[in-house]
Amino acid sequence: MLPVARAVVDVLSGRTGGPAALATVIGRSGSAPQVVGARLLLREDGVQVGTVGGGAIEEQVLGACRGCLRDGSPRVVKAHLVRDLGMCCGGAMEVFVEYLAPEARLVLVGAGHVAQAVAPVAAGVGFRVVVVDDREELLDHPAFAGAERHARDVDELERAVPDLGERDYVVILTRDHARDERALAALVRRPHRYLGMIGSVRKVHAIVARVLRREQELGRGAPDLSRVRAPVGIALGGRTPAEIAVSIVAELLADRHGGTGLPMNVVPQAVARIGGPREGDARDDR
């Protein structure tokens, strides 16, 4: 079981770089080849760790694992080993297959007040936080105690996070506009799922215009800005670092789970459905 447990940790921590399907024997009878609790893990790259018994039952479970990796949905495999699969060992097995995805990684470029507020909130909702800033004294802030920290400036982002990928979230929160611009220019052509930058509307317009103009001067086509969010966050109206952090993490969660960021209130529809208050329902307390 230890190799499977280690493989699960590797997947959830992002060390293997992709999702996996985990199959667990949850029921058996007769002379089935494995005990309840036996596990098999199949990674997205085809690597298999562990076994649920081999033979035809394992091939059926692996098929369910591949389906789970395609659609992310759990499933249960039930089979009588003789009647359904023609295996000679007899008995029956029931196997639960579930989808495992690595923790989403959030790279904070900058370690100032807003980043210090964002880091614990993001970690609390399941993001693996990475912080990059050349000011080592800020990286020692308690807010970053559980984060991966890199003492590098924005010109060294590729060295700080060389393995940036399509599943990664990045938020630019440096101490000045020039650094924000350099960070955006460096990151916009690198893989990412979400790239956000803090700042006013005026600042965003100016920085985006300069980045696009520089790309044009270099003879390159316009970069894909479809996953860039600036100003970063959902419009909640707050202005303190803690309030801004909630706004930013709310947008990260909306992107991660496919949410809209809109209120979920259905009271008006509920009232409309019953026709609203009826005459005589209200009481005059005068």
PDB file of C-alpha atoms in Angstrom:
ATOM      1  CA  MET A   1       0.000   0.000   0.000  1.00  0.00           C
ATOM      2  CA  LEU A   2       2.917   2.377   0.630  1.00  0.00           C
ATOM      3  CA  PRO A   3       3.805   2.841  -3.070  1.00  0.00           C
ATOM      4  CA  VAL A   4       0.174   3.728  -3.844  1.00  0.00           C
ATOM      5  CA  ALA A   5       0.025   6.148  -0.903  1.00  0.00           C
ATOM      6  CA  ARG A   6       3.212   7.838  -2.108  1.00  0.00           C
ATOM      7  CA  ALA A   7       1.832   8.028  -5.649  1.00  0.00           C
ATOM      8  CA  VAL A   8      -1.362   9.678  -4.341  1.00  0.00           C
ATOM      9  CA  VAL A   9       0.690  12.293  -2.482  1.00  0.00           C
ATOM     10  CA  ASP A  10       2.771  12.921  -5.607  1.00  0.00           C
ATOM     11  CA  VAL A  11      -0.389  13.515  -7.672  1.00  0.00           C
ATOM     12  CA  LEU A  12      -2.111  15.776  -5.132  1.00  0.00           C
ATOM     13  CA  SER A  13       1.051  17.820  -4.545  1.00  0.00           C
ATOM     14  CA  GLY A  14       1.511  18.363  -8.283  1.00  0.00           C
ATOM     15  CA  ARG A  15       4.867  16.587  -8.449  1.00  0.00           C
ATOM     16  CA  THR A  16       3.701  14.314 -11.284  1.00  0.00           C
ATOM     17  CA  GLY A  17       2.135  17.195 -13.195  1.00  0.00           C
ATOM     18  CA  GLY A  18      -1.302  15.761 -13.925  1.00  0.00           C
ATOM     19  CA  PRO A  19      -4.383  13.948 -12.587  1.00  0.00           C
ATOM     20  CA  ALA A  20      -4.852  10.259 -11.819  1.00  0.00           C
ATOM     21  CA  ALA A  21      -7.607   7.738 -11.191  1.00  0.00           C
ATOM     22  CA  LEU A  22      -7.567   5.788  -7.925  1.00  0.00           C
ATOM     23  CA  ALA A  23      -9.333   2.400  -7.772  1.00  0.00           C
ATOM     24  CA  THR A  24     -10.149   0.871  -4.368  1.00  0.00           C
ATOM     25  CA  VAL A  25     -11.617  -2.563  -3.687  1.00  0.00           C
ATOM     26  CA  ILE A  26     -14.702  -1.860  -1.552  1.00  0.00           C
ATOM     27  CA  GLY A  27     -16.318  -5.298  -1.636  1.00  0.00           C
ATOM     28  CA  ARG A  28     -15.397  -8.929  -2.269  1.00  0.00           C
ATOM     29  CA  SER A  29     -16.804 -12.403  -1.795  1.00  0.00           C
ATOM     30  CA  GLY A  30     -15.560 -15.923  -2.421  1.00  0.00           C
ATOM     31  CA  SER A  31     -12.010 -16.423  -3.611  1.00  0.00           C
ATOM     32  CA  ALA A  32     -11.550 -13.010  -5.195  1.00  0.00           C
ATOM     33  CA  PRO A  33      -7.868 -12.185  -5.820  1.00  0.00           C
ATOM     34  CA  GLN A  34      -7.612  -9.079  -3.626  1.00  0.00           C
ATOM     35  CA  VAL A  35      -8.759  -7.919  -0.197  1.00  0.00           C
ATOM     36  CA  VAL A  36     -11.019  -4.968   0.593  1.00  0.00           C
ATOM     37  CA  GLY A  37      -8.873  -1.834   0.626  1.00  0.00           C
ATOM     38  CA  ALA A  38      -6.479  -2.922  -2.128  1.00  0.00           C
ATOM     39  CA  ARG A  39      -5.730  -0.003  -4.434  1.00  0.00           C
ATOM     40  CA  LEU A  40      -4.505   0.752  -7.932  1.00  0.00           C
ATOM     41  CA  LEU A  41      -3.571   4.204  -9.213  1.00  0.00           C
ATOM     42  CA  LEU A  42      -3.429   5.046 -12.920  1.00  0.00           C
ATOM     43  CA  ARG A  43      -1.778   8.347 -13.847  1.00  0.00           C
ATOM     44  CA  GLU A  44      -2.665  10.444 -16.868  1.00  0.00           C
ATOM     45  CA  ASP A  45       0.648   9.515 -18.489  1.00  0.00           C
ATOM     46  CA  GLY A  46      -0.221   5.792 -18.266  1.00  0.00           C
ATOM     47  CA  VAL A  47       1.958   4.910 -15.270  1.00  0.00           C
ATOM     48  CA  GLN A  48       0.260   2.331 -13.011  1.00  0.00           C
ATOM     49  CA  VAL A  49       0.992   1.838  -9.312  1.00  0.00           C
ATOM     50  CA  GLY A  50      -0.526  -1.010  -7.287  1.00  0.00           C
ATOM     51  CA  THR A  51      -2.984  -3.741  -8.278  1.00  0.00           C
ATOM     52  CA  VAL A  52      -6.544  -4.892  -7.658  1.00  0.00           C
ATOM     53  CA  GLY A  53      -5.797  -8.494  -8.571  1.00  0.00           C
ATOM     54  CA  GLY A  54      -4.627  -8.698 -12.151  1.00  0.00           C
ATOM     55  CA  GLY A  55      -6.277 -10.535 -15.008  1.00  0.00           C
ATOM     56  CA  ALA A  56      -9.640  -9.659 -16.491  1.00  0.00           C
ATOM     57  CA  ILE A  57     -10.937  -7.806 -13.427  1.00  0.00           C
ATOM     58  CA  GLU A  58      -7.923  -5.501 -13.402  1.00  0.00           C
ATOM     59  CA  GLU A  59      -8.310  -4.826 -17.126  1.00  0.00           C
ATOM     60  CA  GLN A  60     -11.943  -3.840 -16.525  1.00  0.00           C
ATOM     61  CA  VAL A  61     -10.918  -1.582 -13.654  1.00  0.00           C
ATOM     62  CA  LEU A  62      -8.205   0.037 -15.794  1.00  0.00           C
ATOM     63  CA  GLY A  63     -10.842   0.753 -18.436  1.00  0.00           C
ATOM     64  CA  ALA A  64     -12.945   2.458 -15.773  1.00  0.00           C
ATOM     65  CA  CYS A  65      -9.869   4.432 -14.673  1.00  0.00           C
ATOM     66  CA  ARG A  66      -9.290   5.647 -18.231  1.00  0.00           C
ATOM     67  CA  GLY A  67     -12.922   6.731 -18.459  1.00  0.00           C
ATOM     68  CA  CYS A  68     -12.597   8.533 -15.128  1.00  0.00           C
ATOM     69  CA  LEU A  69      -9.527  10.387 -16.406  1.00  0.00           C
ATOM     70  CA  ARG A  70     -11.460  11.481 -19.501  1.00  0.00           C
ATOM     71  CA  ASP A  71     -14.534  12.912 -17.765  1.00  0.00           C
ATOM     72  CA  GLY A  72     -13.526  13.324 -14.115  1.00  0.00           C
ATOM     73  CA  SER A  73     -16.530  11.341 -12.890  1.00  0.00           C
ATOM     74  CA  PRO A  74     -16.273   8.539 -10.297  1.00  0.00           C
ATOM     75  CA  ARG A  75     -17.675   5.104 -11.058  1.00  0.00           C
ATOM     76  CA  VAL A  76     -18.134   1.648  -9.512  1.00  0.00           C
ATOM     77  CA  VAL A  77     -17.052  -1.600 -11.177  1.00  0.00           C
ATOM     78  CA  LYS A  78     -18.990  -4.714 -10.095  1.00  0.00           C
ATOM     79  CA  ALA A  79     -18.168  -8.129 -11.507  1.00  0.00           C
ATOM     80  CA  HIS A  80     -18.638 -11.813 -10.771  1.00  0.00           C
ATOM     81  CA  LEU A  81     -15.237 -13.166 -11.681  1.00  0.00           C
ATOM     82  CA  VAL A  82     -16.460 -16.465 -13.167  1.00  0.00           C
ATOM     83  CA  ARG A  83     -19.813 -15.575 -14.662  1.00  0.00           C
ATOM     84  CA  ASP A  84     -18.908 -12.115 -15.993  1.00  0.00           C
ATOM     85  CA  LEU A  85     -15.181 -12.385 -16.680  1.00  0.00           C
ATOM     86  CA  GLY A  86     -14.437 -16.081 -17.036  1.00  0.00           C
ATOM     87  CA  MET A  87     -11.767 -16.010 -14.356  1.00  0.00           C
ATOM     88  CA  CYS A  88     -11.037 -19.299 -12.614  1.00  0.00           C
ATOM     89  CA  CYS A  89     -10.545 -17.896  -9.109  1.00  0.00           C
ATOM     90  CA  GLY A  90     -14.270 -17.415  -8.478  1.00  0.00           C
ATOM     91  CA  GLY A  91     -15.971 -14.924  -6.200  1.00  0.00           C
ATOM     92  CA  ALA A  92     -17.036 -11.355  -6.899  1.00  0.00           C
ATOM     93  CA  MET A  93     -15.505  -7.900  -6.517  1.00  0.00           C
ATOM     94  CA  GLU A  94     -16.707  -4.313  -6.254  1.00  0.00           C
ATOM     95  CA  VAL A  95     -14.245  -1.509  -6.997  1.00  0.00           C
ATOM     96  CA  PHE A  96     -14.709   2.235  -6.557  1.00  0.00           C
ATOM     97  CA  VAL A  97     -12.830   4.489  -9.008  1.00  0.00           C
ATOM     98  CA  GLU A  98     -12.299   8.190  -8.204  1.00  0.00           C
ATOM     99  CA  TYR A  99     -10.607  11.149  -9.874  1.00  0.00           C
ATOM    100  CA  LEU A 100      -7.581  12.751  -8.233  1.00  0.00           C
ATOM    101  CA  ALA A 101      -6.397  16.166  -9.367  1.00  0.00           C
ATOM    102  CA  PRO A 102      -3.311  18.041  -8.199  1.00  0.00           C
ATOM    103  CA  GLU A 103      -3.783  21.055  -5.991  1.00  0.00           C
ATOM    104  CA  ALA A 104      -4.089  24.180  -8.100  1.00  0.00           C
ATOM    105  CA  ARG A 105      -0.897  26.239  -7.882  1.00  0.00           C
ATOM    106  CA  LEU A 106      -1.067  29.987  -7.312  1.00  0.00           C
ATOM    107  CA  VAL A 107       2.056  32.035  -8.025  1.00  0.00           C
ATOM    108  CA  LEU A 108       2.079  35.429  -6.324  1.00  0.00           C
ATOM    109  CA  VAL A 109       4.542  37.804  -7.967  1.00  0.00           C
ATOM    110  CA  GLY A 110       5.177  40.215  -5.119  1.00  0.00           C
ATOM    111  CA  ALA A 111       5.126  39.767  -1.345  1.00  0.00           C
ATOM    112  CA  GLY A 112       3.608  43.050  -0.144  1.00  0.00           C
ATOM    113  CA  HIS A 113       0.478  43.725   1.927  1.00  0.00           C
ATOM    114  CA  VAL A 114      -2.022  42.368  -0.591  1.00  0.00           C
ATOM    115  CA  ALA A 115       0.006  39.228  -1.261  1.00  0.00           C
ATOM    116  CA  GLN A 116       0.279  38.691   2.498  1.00  0.00           C
ATOM    117  CA  ALA A 117      -3.521  38.843   2.704  1.00  0.00           C
ATOM    118  CA  VAL A 118      -4.081  36.648  -0.365  1.00  0.00           C
ATOM    119  CA  ALA A 119      -1.716  33.796   0.568  1.00  0.00           C
ATOM    120  CA  PRO A 120      -3.528  32.377   3.641  1.00  0.00           C
ATOM    121  CA  VAL A 121      -6.975  32.795   2.058  1.00  0.00           C
ATOM    122  CA  ALA A 122      -5.854  31.010  -1.110  1.00  0.00           C
ATOM    123  CA  ALA A 123      -4.163  28.243   0.874  1.00  0.00           C
ATOM    124  CA  GLY A 124      -7.348  27.811   2.894  1.00  0.00           C
ATOM    125  CA  VAL A 125      -9.359  26.997  -0.243  1.00  0.00           C
ATOM    126  CA  GLY A 126      -6.845  24.526  -1.621  1.00  0.00           C
ATOM    127  CA  PHE A 127      -4.287  26.487  -3.611  1.00  0.00           C
ATOM    128  CA  ARG A 128      -0.607  25.577  -3.339  1.00  0.00           C
ATOM    129  CA  VAL A 129       0.955  29.018  -2.959  1.00  0.00           C
ATOM    130  CA  VAL A 130       4.284  30.126  -4.445  1.00  0.00           C
ATOM    131  CA  VAL A 131       5.630  33.616  -3.681  1.00  0.00           C
ATOM    132  CA  VAL A 132       8.307  35.414  -5.719  1.00  0.00           C
ATOM    133  CA  ASP A 133       9.907  38.656  -4.505  1.00  0.00           C
ATOM    134  CA  ASP A 134      13.467  39.932  -4.297  1.00  0.00           C
ATOM    135  CA  ARG A 135      12.888  41.286  -0.766  1.00  0.00           C
ATOM    136  CA  GLU A 136      13.873  38.370   1.460  1.00  0.00           C
ATOM    137  CA  GLU A 137      12.630  40.079   4.624  1.00  0.00           C
ATOM    138  CA  LEU A 138       9.068  40.065   3.218  1.00  0.00           C
ATOM    139  CA  LEU A 139       9.284  36.405   2.268  1.00  0.00           C
ATOM    140  CA  ASP A 140       9.801  35.671   5.979  1.00  0.00           C
ATOM    141  CA  HIS A 141       6.346  37.083   6.807  1.00  0.00           C
ATOM    142  CA  PRO A 142       4.173  34.579   8.748  1.00  0.00           C
ATOM    143  CA  ALA A 143       1.538  34.731   5.973  1.00  0.00           C
ATOM    144  CA  PHE A 144       3.943  32.812   3.741  1.00  0.00           C
ATOM    145  CA  ALA A 145       4.904  30.163   6.306  1.00  0.00           C
ATOM    146  CA  GLY A 146       3.340  27.352   4.280  1.00  0.00           C
ATOM    147  CA  ALA A 147       4.252  28.733   0.865  1.00  0.00           C
ATOM    148  CA  GLU A 148       7.096  27.965  -1.502  1.00  0.00           C
ATOM    149  CA  ARG A 149       9.252  31.109  -1.566  1.00  0.00           C
ATOM    150  CA  HIS A 150      11.748  32.406  -4.131  1.00  0.00           C
ATOM    151  CA  ALA A 151      13.939  35.473  -3.534  1.00  0.00           C
ATOM    152  CA  ARG A 152      14.040  36.731  -7.127  1.00  0.00           C
ATOM    153  CA  ASP A 153      12.973  39.892  -8.961  1.00  0.00           C
ATOM    154  CA  VAL A 154      10.516  39.959 -11.865  1.00  0.00           C
ATOM    155  CA  ASP A 155      13.329  39.662 -14.416  1.00  0.00           C
ATOM    156  CA  GLU A 156      14.086  36.218 -12.963  1.00  0.00           C
ATOM    157  CA  LEU A 157      10.595  34.725 -13.074  1.00  0.00           C
ATOM    158  CA  GLU A 158      11.604  31.988 -15.475  1.00  0.00           C
ATOM    159  CA  ARG A 159      14.283  30.846 -13.065  1.00  0.00           C
ATOM    160  CA  ALA A 160      11.960  31.149 -10.064  1.00  0.00           C
ATOM    161  CA  VAL A 161       9.146  29.127 -11.654  1.00  0.00           C
ATOM    162  CA  PRO A 162      10.622  27.235 -14.631  1.00  0.00           C
ATOM    163  CA  ASP A 163       7.781  24.698 -14.763  1.00  0.00           C
ATOM    164  CA  LEU A 164       4.849  27.101 -15.163  1.00  0.00           C
ATOM    165  CA  GLY A 165       2.030  25.172 -16.853  1.00  0.00           C
ATOM    166  CA  GLU A 166      -1.485  25.355 -18.248  1.00  0.00           C
ATOM    167  CA  ARG A 167      -3.042  24.590 -14.840  1.00  0.00           C
ATOM    168  CA  ASP A 168      -1.274  27.389 -12.960  1.00  0.00           C
ATOM    169  CA  TYR A 169      -2.744  30.629 -11.633  1.00  0.00           C
ATOM    170  CA  VAL A 170      -0.538  33.727 -11.470  1.00  0.00           C
ATOM    171  CA  VAL A 171      -1.289  37.068  -9.812  1.00  0.00           C
ATOM    172  CA  ILE A 172       1.010  40.081 -10.236  1.00  0.00           C
ATOM    173  CA  LEU A 173       1.151  42.230  -7.069  1.00  0.00           C
ATOM    174  CA  THR A 174       4.554  43.939  -7.153  1.00  0.00           C
ATOM    175  CA  ARG A 175       5.533  47.173  -5.441  1.00  0.00           C
ATOM    176  CA  ASP A 176       5.527  49.433  -8.515  1.00  0.00           C
ATOM    177  CA  HIS A 177       4.024  49.819 -11.981  1.00  0.00           C
ATOM    178  CA  ALA A 178       7.304  49.217 -13.810  1.00  0.00           C
ATOM    179  CA  ARG A 179       7.722  45.809 -12.175  1.00  0.00           C
ATOM    180  CA  ASP A 180       4.086  44.924 -12.862  1.00  0.00           C
ATOM    181  CA  GLU A 181       4.653  45.740 -16.525  1.00  0.00           C
ATOM    182  CA  ARG A 182       7.836  43.686 -16.733  1.00  0.00           C
ATOM    183  CA  ALA A 183       6.157  40.772 -15.017  1.00  0.00           C
ATOM    184  CA  LEU A 184       3.163  40.891 -17.347  1.00  0.00           C
ATOM    185  CA  ALA A 185       5.399  41.099 -20.412  1.00  0.00           C
ATOM    186  CA  ALA A 186       7.425  38.114 -19.176  1.00  0.00           C
ATOM    187  CA  LEU A 187       4.423  35.968 -18.274  1.00  0.00           C
ATOM    188  CA  VAL A 188       1.899  36.650 -21.013  1.00  0.00           C
ATOM    189  CA  ARG A 189       3.595  34.262 -23.458  1.00  0.00           C
ATOM    190  CA  ARG A 190       4.277  31.576 -20.860  1.00  0.00           C
ATOM    191  CA  PRO A 191       1.739  28.813 -20.113  1.00  0.00           C
ATOM    192  CA  HIS A 192      -0.921  29.681 -17.536  1.00  0.00           C
ATOM    193  CA  ARG A 193      -4.580  29.106 -16.788  1.00  0.00           C
ATOM    194  CA  TYR A 194      -5.137  32.509 -15.232  1.00  0.00           C
ATOM    195  CA  LEU A 195      -2.942  35.601 -15.185  1.00  0.00           C
ATOM    196  CA  GLY A 196      -4.089  38.537 -13.065  1.00  0.00           C
ATOM    197  CA  MET A 197      -2.598  41.940 -12.318  1.00  0.00           C
ATOM    198  CA  ILE A 198      -3.585  44.413  -9.633  1.00  0.00           C
ATOM    199  CA  GLY A 199      -4.049  48.087 -10.490  1.00  0.00           C
ATOM    200  CA  SER A 200      -6.386  50.841 -11.532  1.00  0.00           C
ATOM    201  CA  VAL A 201      -8.213  50.848 -14.848  1.00  0.00           C
ATOM    202  CA  ARG A 202      -5.945  53.646 -16.087  1.00  0.00           C
ATOM    203  CA  LYS A 203      -2.820  51.697 -15.125  1.00  0.00           C
ATOM    204  CA  VAL A 204      -4.071  48.541 -16.845  1.00  0.00           C
ATOM    205  CA  HIS A 205      -4.834  50.400 -20.092  1.00  0.00           C
ATOM    206  CA  ALA A 206      -1.370  51.972 -20.101  1.00  0.00           C
ATOM    207  CA  ILE A 207       0.519  48.755 -19.309  1.00  0.00           C
ATOM    208  CA  VAL A 208      -1.389  46.592 -21.784  1.00  0.00           C
ATOM    209  CA  ALA A 209      -0.849  49.179 -24.524  1.00  0.00           C
ATOM    210  CA  ARG A 210       2.899  49.280 -23.862  1.00  0.00           C
ATOM    211  CA  VAL A 211       3.209  45.484 -23.745  1.00  0.00           C
ATOM    212  CA  LEU A 212       1.358  45.096 -27.046  1.00  0.00           C
ATOM    213  CA  ARG A 213       3.378  47.870 -28.669  1.00  0.00           C
ATOM    214  CA  ARG A 214       6.634  46.257 -27.557  1.00  0.00           C
ATOM    215  CA  GLU A 215       5.551  42.891 -28.955  1.00  0.00           C
ATOM    216  CA  GLN A 216       4.751  44.571 -32.264  1.00  0.00           C
ATOM    217  CA  GLU A 217       8.145  46.324 -32.313  1.00  0.00           C
ATOM    218  CA  LEU A 218       9.789  42.938 -31.808  1.00  0.00           C
ATOM    219  CA  GLY A 219       7.988  41.678 -34.905  1.00  0.00           C
ATOM    220  CA  ARG A 220       5.754  39.277 -32.990  1.00  0.00           C
ATOM    221  CA  GLY A 221       2.011  38.853 -33.234  1.00  0.00           C
ATOM    222  CA  ALA A 222      -0.261  39.911 -30.403  1.00  0.00           C
ATOM    223  CA  PRO A 223      -0.101  37.507 -27.444  1.00  0.00           C
ATOM    224  CA  ASP A 224      -3.214  35.679 -26.239  1.00  0.00           C
ATOM    225  CA  LEU A 225      -4.773  37.863 -23.532  1.00  0.00           C
ATOM    226  CA  SER A 226      -7.976  35.817 -23.150  1.00  0.00           C
ATOM    227  CA  ARG A 227      -6.938  34.472 -19.730  1.00  0.00           C
ATOM    228  CA  VAL A 228      -5.523  37.744 -18.414  1.00  0.00           C
ATOM    229  CA  ARG A 229      -7.574  39.510 -15.721  1.00  0.00           C
ATOM    230  CA  ALA A 230      -6.765  43.118 -14.853  1.00  0.00           C
ATOM    231  CA  PRO A 231      -7.721  44.743 -12.610  1.00  0.00           C
ATOM    232  CA  VAL A 232      -7.719  41.391 -10.843  1.00  0.00           C
ATOM    233  CA  GLY A 233     -10.659  40.268  -8.715  1.00  0.00           C
ATOM    234  CA  ILE A 234     -14.442  40.503  -8.520  1.00  0.00           C
ATOM    235  CA  ALA A 235     -16.027  43.911  -7.929  1.00  0.00           C
ATOM    236  CA  LEU A 236     -16.949  43.657  -4.233  1.00  0.00           C
ATOM    237  CA  GLY A 237     -16.233  47.275  -3.385  1.00  0.00           C
ATOM    238  CA  GLY A 238     -13.614  46.660  -0.682  1.00  0.00           C
ATOM    239  CA  ARG A 239     -10.357  48.600  -0.484  1.00  0.00           C
ATOM    240  CA  THR A 240      -8.298  47.107   2.362  1.00  0.00           C
ATOM    241  CA  PRO A 241      -5.736  44.363   1.645  1.00  0.00           C
ATOM    242  CA  ALA A 242      -7.985  41.793   3.346  1.00  0.00           C
ATOM    243  CA  GLU A 243     -11.010  42.861   1.297  1.00  0.00           C
ATOM    244  CA  ILE A 244      -8.979  42.870  -1.926  1.00  0.00           C
ATOM    245  CA  ALA A 245      -7.730  39.376  -1.065  1.00  0.00           C
ATOM    246  CA  VAL A 246     -11.301  38.077  -0.781  1.00  0.00           C
ATOM    247  CA  SER A 247     -12.095  39.667  -4.147  1.00  0.00           C
ATOM    248  CA  ILE A 248      -9.076  38.073  -5.820  1.00  0.00           C
ATOM    249  CA  VAL A 249      -9.573  34.601  -4.361  1.00  0.00           C
ATOM    250  CA  ALA A 250     -13.278  34.752  -5.246  1.00  0.00           C
ATOM    251  CA  GLU A 251     -12.336  35.256  -8.890  1.00  0.00           C
ATOM    252  CA  LEU A 252      -9.793  32.433  -8.709  1.00  0.00           C
ATOM    253  CA  LEU A 253     -12.474  30.103  -7.354  1.00  0.00           C
ATOM    254  CA  ALA A 254     -14.988  31.172 -10.000  1.00  0.00           C
ATOM    255  CA  ASP A 255     -12.448  30.310 -12.691  1.00  0.00           C
ATOM    256  CA  ARG A 256     -11.450  27.048 -11.035  1.00  0.00           C
ATOM    257  CA  HIS A 257     -15.007  25.773 -10.598  1.00  0.00           C
ATOM    258  CA  GLY A 258     -16.685  27.390 -13.595  1.00  0.00           C
ATOM    259  CA  GLY A 259     -18.696  29.854 -11.516  1.00  0.00           C
ATOM    260  CA  THR A 260     -20.041  33.190 -12.689  1.00  0.00           C
ATOM    261  CA  GLY A 261     -19.303  35.317  -9.646  1.00  0.00           C
ATOM    262  CA  LEU A 262     -22.938  36.486  -9.649  1.00  0.00           C
ATOM    263  CA  PRO A 263     -25.176  36.409  -6.533  1.00  0.00           C
ATOM    264  CA  MET A 264     -27.002  33.097  -5.992  1.00  0.00           C
ATOM    265  CA  ASN A 265     -30.129  34.756  -4.585  1.00  0.00           C
ATOM    266  CA  VAL A 266     -33.385  33.139  -5.801  1.00  0.00           C
ATOM    267  CA  VAL A 267     -35.788  34.801  -3.363  1.00  0.00           C
ATOM    268  CA  PRO A 268     -37.425  36.981  -6.097  1.00  0.00           C
ATOM    269  CA  GLN A 269     -38.113  33.862  -8.182  1.00  0.00           C
ATOM    270  CA  ALA A 270     -39.451  32.020  -5.137  1.00  0.00           C
ATOM    271  CA  VAL A 271     -41.817  34.892  -4.373  1.00  0.00           C
ATOM    272  CA  ALA A 272     -42.901  35.113  -8.010  1.00  0.00           C
ATOM    273  CA  ARG A 273     -43.528  31.360  -8.115  1.00  0.00           C
ATOM    274  CA  ILE A 274     -46.110  31.527  -5.320  1.00  0.00           C
ATOM    275  CA  GLY A 275     -47.641  34.687  -6.680  1.00  0.00           C
ATOM    276  CA  GLY A 276     -46.281  37.065  -4.064  1.00  0.00           C
ATOM    277  CA  PRO A 277     -47.969  37.981  -0.742  1.00  0.00           C
ATOM    278  CA  ARG A 278     -51.713  37.382  -0.806  1.00  0.00           C
ATOM    279  CA  GLU A 279     -54.293  39.893   0.414  1.00  0.00           C
ATOM    280  CA  GLY A 280     -54.830  39.509   4.144  1.00  0.00           C
ATOM    281  CA  ASP A 281     -51.456  37.876   4.769  1.00  0.00           C
ATOM    282  CA  ALA A 282     -49.925  41.092   6.125  1.00  0.00           C
ATOM    283  CA  ARG A 283     -50.967  42.160   9.618  1.00  0.00           C
ATOM    284  CA  ASP A 284     -51.279  45.779  10.746  1.00  0.00           C
ATOM    285  CA  ASP A 285     -49.524  45.962  14.125  1.00  0.00           C
ATOM    286  CA  ARG A 286     -50.640  49.506  14.878  1.00  0.00           C
TER     287      ARG A 286
END
